[in-house]
Coordinates of C-alpha atoms and ligand atoms in Angstrom, one line a residue:
X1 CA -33.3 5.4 -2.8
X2 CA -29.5 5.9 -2.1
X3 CA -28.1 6.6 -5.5
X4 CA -24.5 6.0 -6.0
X5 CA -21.7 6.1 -8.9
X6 CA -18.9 3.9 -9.7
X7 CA -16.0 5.2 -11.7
X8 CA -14.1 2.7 -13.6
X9 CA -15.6 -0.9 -14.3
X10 CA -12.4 -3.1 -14.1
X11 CA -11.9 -5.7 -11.2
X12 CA -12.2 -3.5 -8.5
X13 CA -15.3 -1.6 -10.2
X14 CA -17.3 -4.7 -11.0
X15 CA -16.5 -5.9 -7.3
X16 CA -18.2 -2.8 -5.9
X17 CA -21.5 -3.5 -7.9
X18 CA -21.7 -7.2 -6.9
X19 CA -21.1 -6.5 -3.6
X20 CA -23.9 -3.7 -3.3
X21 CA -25.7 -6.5 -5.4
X22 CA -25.7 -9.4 -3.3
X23 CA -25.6 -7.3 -0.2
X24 CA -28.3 -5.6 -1.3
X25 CA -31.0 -6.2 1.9
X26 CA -28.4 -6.2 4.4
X27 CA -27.2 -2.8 3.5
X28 CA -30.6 -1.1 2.8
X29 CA -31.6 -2.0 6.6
X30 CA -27.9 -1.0 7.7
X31 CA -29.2 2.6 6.2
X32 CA -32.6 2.5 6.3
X33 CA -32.9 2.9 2.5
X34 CA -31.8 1.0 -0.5
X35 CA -28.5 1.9 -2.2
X36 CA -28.4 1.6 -6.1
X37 CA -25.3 1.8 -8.8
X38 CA -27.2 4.0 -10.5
X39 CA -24.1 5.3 -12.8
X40 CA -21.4 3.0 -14.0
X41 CA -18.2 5.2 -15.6
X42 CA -16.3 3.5 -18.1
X43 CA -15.5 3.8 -22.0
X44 CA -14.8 0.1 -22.8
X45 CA -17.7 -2.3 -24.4
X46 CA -20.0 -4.1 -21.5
X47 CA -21.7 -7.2 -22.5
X48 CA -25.2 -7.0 -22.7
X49 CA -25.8 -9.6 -20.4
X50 CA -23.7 -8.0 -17.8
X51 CA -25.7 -7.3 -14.7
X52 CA -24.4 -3.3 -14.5
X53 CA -24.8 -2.9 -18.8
X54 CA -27.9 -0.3 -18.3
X55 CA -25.7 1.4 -15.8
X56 CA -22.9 2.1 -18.2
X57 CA -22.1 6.0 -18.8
X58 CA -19.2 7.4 -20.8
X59 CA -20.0 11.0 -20.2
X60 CA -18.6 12.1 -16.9
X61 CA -20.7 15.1 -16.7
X62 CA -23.5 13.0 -16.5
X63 CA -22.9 12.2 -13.4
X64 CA -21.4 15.4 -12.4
X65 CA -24.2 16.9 -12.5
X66 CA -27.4 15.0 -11.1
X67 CA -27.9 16.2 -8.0
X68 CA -29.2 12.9 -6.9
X69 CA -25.4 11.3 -6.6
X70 CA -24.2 12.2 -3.6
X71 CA -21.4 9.6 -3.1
X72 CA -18.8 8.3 -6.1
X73 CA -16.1 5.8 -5.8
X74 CA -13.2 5.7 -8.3
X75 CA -11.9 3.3 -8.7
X76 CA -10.7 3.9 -12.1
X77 CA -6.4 4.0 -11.0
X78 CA -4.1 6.1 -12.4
X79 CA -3.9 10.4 -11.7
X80 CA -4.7 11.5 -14.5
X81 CA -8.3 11.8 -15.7
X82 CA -9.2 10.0 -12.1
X83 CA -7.2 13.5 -10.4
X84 CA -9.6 15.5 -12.8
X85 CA -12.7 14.0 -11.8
X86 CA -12.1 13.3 -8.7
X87 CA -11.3 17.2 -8.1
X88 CA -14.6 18.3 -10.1
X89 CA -16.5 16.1 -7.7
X90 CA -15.2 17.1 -4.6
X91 CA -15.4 20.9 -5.5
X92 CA -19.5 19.9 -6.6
X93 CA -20.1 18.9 -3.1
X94 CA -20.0 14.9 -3.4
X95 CA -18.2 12.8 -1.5
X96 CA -15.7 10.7 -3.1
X97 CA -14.4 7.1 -2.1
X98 CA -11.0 5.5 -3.8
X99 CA -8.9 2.5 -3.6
X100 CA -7.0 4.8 -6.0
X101 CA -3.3 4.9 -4.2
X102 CA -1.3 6.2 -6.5
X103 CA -4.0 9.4 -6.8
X104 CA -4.0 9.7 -3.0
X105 CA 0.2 9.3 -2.2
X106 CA 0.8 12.1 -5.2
X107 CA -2.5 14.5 -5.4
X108 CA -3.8 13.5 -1.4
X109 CA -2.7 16.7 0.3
X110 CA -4.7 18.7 -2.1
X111 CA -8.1 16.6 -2.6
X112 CA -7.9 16.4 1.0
X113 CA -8.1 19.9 1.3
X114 CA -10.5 21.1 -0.8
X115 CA -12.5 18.4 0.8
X116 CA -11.8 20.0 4.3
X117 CA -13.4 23.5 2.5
X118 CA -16.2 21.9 0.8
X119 CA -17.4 20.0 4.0
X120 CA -17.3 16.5 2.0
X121 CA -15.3 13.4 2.8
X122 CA -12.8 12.0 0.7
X123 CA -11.7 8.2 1.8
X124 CA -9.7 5.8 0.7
X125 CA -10.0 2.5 2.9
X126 CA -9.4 0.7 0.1
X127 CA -6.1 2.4 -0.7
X128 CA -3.9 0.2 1.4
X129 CA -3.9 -3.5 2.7
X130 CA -7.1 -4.1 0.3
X131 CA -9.5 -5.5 2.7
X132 CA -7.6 -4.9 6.1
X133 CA -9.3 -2.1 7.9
X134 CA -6.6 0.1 8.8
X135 CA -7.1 3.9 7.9
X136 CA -9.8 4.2 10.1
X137 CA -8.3 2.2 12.6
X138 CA -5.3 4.7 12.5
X139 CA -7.1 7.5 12.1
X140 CA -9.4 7.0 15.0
X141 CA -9.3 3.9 16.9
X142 CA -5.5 4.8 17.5
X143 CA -6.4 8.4 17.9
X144 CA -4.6 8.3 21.5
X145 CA -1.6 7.0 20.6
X146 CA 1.7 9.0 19.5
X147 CA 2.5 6.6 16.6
X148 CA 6.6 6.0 15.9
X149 CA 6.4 3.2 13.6
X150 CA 4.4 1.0 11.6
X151 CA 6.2 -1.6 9.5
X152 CA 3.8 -3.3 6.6
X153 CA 3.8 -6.2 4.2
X154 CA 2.0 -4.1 1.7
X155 CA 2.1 -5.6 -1.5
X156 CA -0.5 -8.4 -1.9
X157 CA 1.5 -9.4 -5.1
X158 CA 5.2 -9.8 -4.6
X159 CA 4.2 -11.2 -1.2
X160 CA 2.5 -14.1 -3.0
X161 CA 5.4 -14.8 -5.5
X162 CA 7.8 -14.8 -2.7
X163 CA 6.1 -17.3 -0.6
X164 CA 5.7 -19.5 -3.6
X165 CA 9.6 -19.0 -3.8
X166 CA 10.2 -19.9 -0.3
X167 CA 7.9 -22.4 -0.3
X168 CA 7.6 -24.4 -4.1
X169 CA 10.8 -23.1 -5.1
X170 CA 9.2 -21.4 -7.9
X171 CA 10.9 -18.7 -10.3
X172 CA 10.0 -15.5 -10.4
X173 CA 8.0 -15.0 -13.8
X174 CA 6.0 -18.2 -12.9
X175 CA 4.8 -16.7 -10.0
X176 CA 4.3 -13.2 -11.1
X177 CA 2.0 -14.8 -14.0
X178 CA -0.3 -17.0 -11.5
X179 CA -0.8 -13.5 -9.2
X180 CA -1.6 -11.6 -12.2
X181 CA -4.4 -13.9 -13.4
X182 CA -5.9 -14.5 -10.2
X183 CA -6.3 -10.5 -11.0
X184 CA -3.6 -9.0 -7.7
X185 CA -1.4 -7.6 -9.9
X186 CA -1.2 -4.2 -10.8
X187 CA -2.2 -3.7 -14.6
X188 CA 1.8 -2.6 -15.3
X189 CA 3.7 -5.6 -12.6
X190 CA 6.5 -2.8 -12.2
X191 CA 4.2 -1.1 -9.7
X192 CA 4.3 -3.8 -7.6
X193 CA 7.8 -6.2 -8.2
X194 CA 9.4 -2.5 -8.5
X195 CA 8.3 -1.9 -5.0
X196 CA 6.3 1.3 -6.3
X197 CA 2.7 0.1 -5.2
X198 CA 4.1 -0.8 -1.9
X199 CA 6.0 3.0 -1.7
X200 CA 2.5 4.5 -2.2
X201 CA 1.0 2.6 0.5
X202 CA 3.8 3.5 3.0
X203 CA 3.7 7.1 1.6
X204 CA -0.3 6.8 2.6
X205 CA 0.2 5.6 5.8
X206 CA 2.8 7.6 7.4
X207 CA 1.2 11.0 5.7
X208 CA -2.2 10.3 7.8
X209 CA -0.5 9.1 11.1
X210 CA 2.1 11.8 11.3
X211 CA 0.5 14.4 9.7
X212 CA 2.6 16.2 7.3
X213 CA 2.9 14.6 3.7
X214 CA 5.3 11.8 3.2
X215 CA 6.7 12.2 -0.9
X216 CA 6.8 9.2 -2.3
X217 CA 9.6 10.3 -4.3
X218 CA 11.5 10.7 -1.1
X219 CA 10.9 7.1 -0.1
X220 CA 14.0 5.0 -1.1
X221 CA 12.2 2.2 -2.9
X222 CA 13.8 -1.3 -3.8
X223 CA 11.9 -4.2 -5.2
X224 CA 12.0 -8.0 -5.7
X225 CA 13.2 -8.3 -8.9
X226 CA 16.7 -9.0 -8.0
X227 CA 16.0 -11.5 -5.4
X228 CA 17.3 -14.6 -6.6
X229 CA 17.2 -18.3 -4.7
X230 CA 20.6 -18.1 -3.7
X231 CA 18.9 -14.9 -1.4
X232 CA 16.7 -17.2 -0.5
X233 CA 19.0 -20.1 0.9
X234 CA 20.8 -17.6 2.8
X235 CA 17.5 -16.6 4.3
X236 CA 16.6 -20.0 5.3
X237 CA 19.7 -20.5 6.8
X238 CA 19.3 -17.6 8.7
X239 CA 15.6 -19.0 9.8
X240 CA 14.5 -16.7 8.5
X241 CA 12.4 -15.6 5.2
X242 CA 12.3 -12.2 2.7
X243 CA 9.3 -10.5 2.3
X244 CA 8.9 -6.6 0.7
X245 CA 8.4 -4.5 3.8
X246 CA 7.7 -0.9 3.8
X247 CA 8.4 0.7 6.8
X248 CA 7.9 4.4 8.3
X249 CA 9.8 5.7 11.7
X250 CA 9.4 9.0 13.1
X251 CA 12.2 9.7 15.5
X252 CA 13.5 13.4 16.3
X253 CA 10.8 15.0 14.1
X254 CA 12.2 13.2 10.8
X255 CA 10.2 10.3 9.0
X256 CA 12.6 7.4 7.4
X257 CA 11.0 5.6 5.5
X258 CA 12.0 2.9 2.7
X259 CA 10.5 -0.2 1.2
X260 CA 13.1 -2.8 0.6
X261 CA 13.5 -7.0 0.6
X262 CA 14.4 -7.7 4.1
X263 CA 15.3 -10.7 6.3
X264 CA 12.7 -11.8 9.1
X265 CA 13.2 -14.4 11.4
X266 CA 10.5 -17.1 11.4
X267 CA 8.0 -17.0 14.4
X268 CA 8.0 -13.3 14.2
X269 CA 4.3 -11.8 13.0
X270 CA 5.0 -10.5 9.5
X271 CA 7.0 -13.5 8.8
X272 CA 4.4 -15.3 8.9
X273 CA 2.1 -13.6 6.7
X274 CA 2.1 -15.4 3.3
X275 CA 0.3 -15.6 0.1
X276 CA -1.4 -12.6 -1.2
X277 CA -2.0 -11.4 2.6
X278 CA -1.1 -8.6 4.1
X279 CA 0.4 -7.2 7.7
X280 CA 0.8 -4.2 9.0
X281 CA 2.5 -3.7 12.3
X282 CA 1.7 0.1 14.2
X283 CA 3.7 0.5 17.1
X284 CA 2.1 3.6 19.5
X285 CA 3.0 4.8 22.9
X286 CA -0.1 3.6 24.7
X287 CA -0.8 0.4 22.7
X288 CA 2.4 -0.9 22.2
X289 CA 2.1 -3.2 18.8
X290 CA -0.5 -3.9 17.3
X291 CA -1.1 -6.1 14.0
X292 CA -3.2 -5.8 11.6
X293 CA -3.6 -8.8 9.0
X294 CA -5.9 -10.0 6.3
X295 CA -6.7 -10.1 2.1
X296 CA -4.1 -7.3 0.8
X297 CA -5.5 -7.4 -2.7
X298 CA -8.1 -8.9 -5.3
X299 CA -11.5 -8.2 -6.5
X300 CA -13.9 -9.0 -3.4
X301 CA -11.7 -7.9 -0.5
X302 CA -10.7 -4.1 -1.8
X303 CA -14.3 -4.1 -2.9
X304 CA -15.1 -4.7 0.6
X305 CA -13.5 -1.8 1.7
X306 CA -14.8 0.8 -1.1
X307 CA -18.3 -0.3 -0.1
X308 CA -17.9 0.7 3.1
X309 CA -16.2 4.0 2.6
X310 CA -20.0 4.4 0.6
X311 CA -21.7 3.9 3.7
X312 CA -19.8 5.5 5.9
X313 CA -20.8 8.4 3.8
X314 CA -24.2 7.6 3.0
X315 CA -24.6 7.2 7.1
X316 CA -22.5 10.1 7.9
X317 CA -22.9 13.5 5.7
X318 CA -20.3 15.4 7.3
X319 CA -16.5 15.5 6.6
X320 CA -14.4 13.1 8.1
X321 CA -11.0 15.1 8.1
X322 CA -8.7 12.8 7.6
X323 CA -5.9 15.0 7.0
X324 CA -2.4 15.9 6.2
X325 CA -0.7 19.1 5.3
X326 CA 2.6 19.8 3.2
X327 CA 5.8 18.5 5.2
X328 CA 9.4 21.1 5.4
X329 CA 11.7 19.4 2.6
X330 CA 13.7 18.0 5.4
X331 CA 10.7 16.1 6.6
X332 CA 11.6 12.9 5.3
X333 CA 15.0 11.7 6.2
X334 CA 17.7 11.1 3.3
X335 CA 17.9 7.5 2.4
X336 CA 21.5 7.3 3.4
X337 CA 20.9 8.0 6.9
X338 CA 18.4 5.3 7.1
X339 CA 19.6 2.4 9.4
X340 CA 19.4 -0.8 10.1
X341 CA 21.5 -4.3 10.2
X342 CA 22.5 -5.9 6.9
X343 CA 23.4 -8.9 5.3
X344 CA 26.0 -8.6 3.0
X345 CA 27.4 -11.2 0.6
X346 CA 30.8 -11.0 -0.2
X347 CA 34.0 -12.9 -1.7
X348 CA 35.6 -10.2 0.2
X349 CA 34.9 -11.1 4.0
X350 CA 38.4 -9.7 5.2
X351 CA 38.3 -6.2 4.0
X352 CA 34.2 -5.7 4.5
X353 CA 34.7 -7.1 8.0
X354 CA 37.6 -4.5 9.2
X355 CA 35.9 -1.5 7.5
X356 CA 32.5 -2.0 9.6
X357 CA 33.9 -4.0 12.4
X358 CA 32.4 -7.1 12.0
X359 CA 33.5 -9.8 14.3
X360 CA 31.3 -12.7 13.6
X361 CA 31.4 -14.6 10.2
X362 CA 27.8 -16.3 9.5
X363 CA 28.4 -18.6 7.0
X364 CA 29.7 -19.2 3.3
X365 CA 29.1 -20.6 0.6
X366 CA 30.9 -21.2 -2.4
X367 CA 33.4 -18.7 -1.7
X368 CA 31.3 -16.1 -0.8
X369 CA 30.6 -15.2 2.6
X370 CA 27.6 -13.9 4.8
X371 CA 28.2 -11.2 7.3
X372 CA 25.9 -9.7 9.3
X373 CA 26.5 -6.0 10.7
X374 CA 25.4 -4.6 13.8
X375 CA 23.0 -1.4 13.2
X376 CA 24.8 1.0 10.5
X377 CA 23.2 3.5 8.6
X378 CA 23.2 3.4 4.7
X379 CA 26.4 6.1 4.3
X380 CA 28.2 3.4 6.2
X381 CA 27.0 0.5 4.0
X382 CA 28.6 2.8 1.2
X383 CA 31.8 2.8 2.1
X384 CA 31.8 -0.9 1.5
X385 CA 29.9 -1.2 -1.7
X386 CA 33.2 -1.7 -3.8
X387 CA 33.7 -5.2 -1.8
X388 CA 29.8 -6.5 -1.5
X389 CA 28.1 -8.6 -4.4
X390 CA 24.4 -7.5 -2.6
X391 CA 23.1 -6.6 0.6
X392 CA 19.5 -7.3 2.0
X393 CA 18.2 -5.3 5.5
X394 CA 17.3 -7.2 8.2
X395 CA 13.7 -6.8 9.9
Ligands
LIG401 N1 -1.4 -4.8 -6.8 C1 -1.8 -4.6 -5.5 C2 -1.2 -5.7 -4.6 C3 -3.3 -4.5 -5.4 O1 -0.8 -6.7 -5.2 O2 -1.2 -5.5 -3.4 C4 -3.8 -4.1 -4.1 O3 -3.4 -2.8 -3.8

């Protein structure tokens, strides 16, 4: 018997046990044994009909120490108690698997490390684009490749209320309810229509493909929340449509990285991507661009990915080394020199077009104009912030 624990029964926890449920005889002849929840971590009231009740511990030491848990996934959230635990477990010689990404962007460098000395693994699959396979692809399948961008819908969330606002016209909160019931959201929706949950996932991302760690507090981080349907006719003028794209590029040795609204043109791969779904596009020397697409968030698909993280462990009883180390201060680039082309709006097409040289009007409405610049970096876009109502990036 392959005895495993789950921390945190919520709807990622809960996922992991029915999938290990109803996968049950595939996965005992993918490992030659049978795997069993035998610990379920979690202080709220289970029914007693719930198929995981007899699992339920509250005590963590419980599972701490029996020496026949080899593996635990937390999936608990947060970096708190899950930082504690997660940290005790590493340092007793278990492996640990998360979908946790707000314990790996923040605490990664160090539970990465001391799972480098211990000889465990410590993976987190799960951590970005839900189901999507794509730390392993990065870490390994890309292992050739000198990455220099990768550019992401990451947010399962504010990708599904803005399709519903391209497409239905819905309003915001309308949305953002209907994603947090079918259980995407983020238990506090600031993480995600903030643009936070997204920064993580960048953070993530460009730590483990260019080494050195990526602060999230470095990452200039812009939500939805301010995107209004007026945004949205201008996109669709434009052909184009907004999604929440976070985006790392290594040039020169620096990383800049941001997660912002920005304008794609249609026919393009992440515009496409709607609903709760998630892209990520990885651009390497060798490859060129690849895509990868799928289920960015909900119950069954992160589950997915936290189940296998168990076997991989359960198959493999070494350490994996995926691994970062701290990054120089000037590591990450500051936000103002992050470039790009922009939309601005403006009543103030005249002055905004002499100070950055703008030749072509797009449009206007009501007054207000449209202007697109040509590629300008963020100190630039400053110097014309007294005359612009907003500006979105273009993709
Ligand atoms: N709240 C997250 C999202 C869950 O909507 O993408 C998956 O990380």
């Amino acid at each position: 018997m392959l005895n495993v624990a789950v921390m945190g029964y919520g709807v990622v926890g809960s996922g992991v046990c029915e999938v290990i449920r109803t996968n049950r005889k595939s996965l005992s002849e993918k490992l030659g044994d049978q795997v069993k929840v035998k610990y379920v971590l979690d202080i709220k009231e289970v029914a007693p009909d719930d198929p995981e009740a007899s699992q339920i511990i509250r005590d963590f030491d419980i599972l701490l120490n029996d020496p026949e848990i080899s593996v635990v996934a937390e999936v608990m959230g947060g970096a708190t108690f899950a930082y504690d635990y997660t940290k005790k477990l590493l340092m007793a010689g278990k492996h640990v698997v998360t979908s946790n990404k707000e314990l790996v962007a923040t605490k990664g460098t160090e539970l990465l490390q001391i799972a480098k000395e211990k000889n465990v693994n410590y993976l987190f699959e799960a951590s970005v684009g839900g189901g999507i396979p794509i730390i392993r692809p990065l870490y390994s399948c890309l292992a050739a490749n000198e990455i220099n961008r990768i550019t992401g819908i990451l947010n399962g969330t504010t990708n599904y209320i803005l399709t519903k606002m391209f497409r239905e016209g819905s309003d915001f909160e309308t949305a953002l309810r209907e994603a947090q019931e079918k259980g995407y959201a983020e238990r506090n929706p600031s993480a995600d229509v903030d643009g936070i949950d997204a920064c993580r996932k960048i953070a993530i991302l460009a730590s483990l493909v260019f080494g050195k760690e990526v602060d999230c507090a470095k990452v200039k981080t812009v939500g939805i929340t301010n995107i209004t349907s007026s945004d949205v006719a201008y996109a669709e003028k434009m052909n184009s449509v907004i999604k929440l794209i976070g985006q790392a590029e290594l040039k020169n040795q620096t990383v800049y990285v941001s997660v912002e609204p920005r304008i794609i043109p249609k026919g393009t791969p992440l515009a496409s991507i709607d609903d709760v779904f998630n892209g990520i596009m990885v651009n390497g020397n060798a490859i060129g661009e690849v895509v990868f697409y799928g289920p960015g968030a909900g119950k069954l698909p992160t589950a997915s990915a936290v189940v296998a993280d168990i076997i991989d462990c359960l198959r493999n009883d070494h350490n994996r080394e995926y691994f970062w180390t701290q990054a120089a201060s000037d590591f990450v680039a500051d936000s103002a020199d992050n470039f790009g082309k922009y939309l601005l709006v403006t009543k103030c097409a005249d002055e905004v077009a002499q100070k950055l040289n703008i030749t072509d009007r797009v449009f206007v409405t009501d007054g207000e104009w449209g202007l697109v610049t040509d590629v300008i970096t963020e100190r630039e876009l400053d110097t014309v912030s007294a005359y612009i109502e907003k500006y979105i990036k273009l993709c």
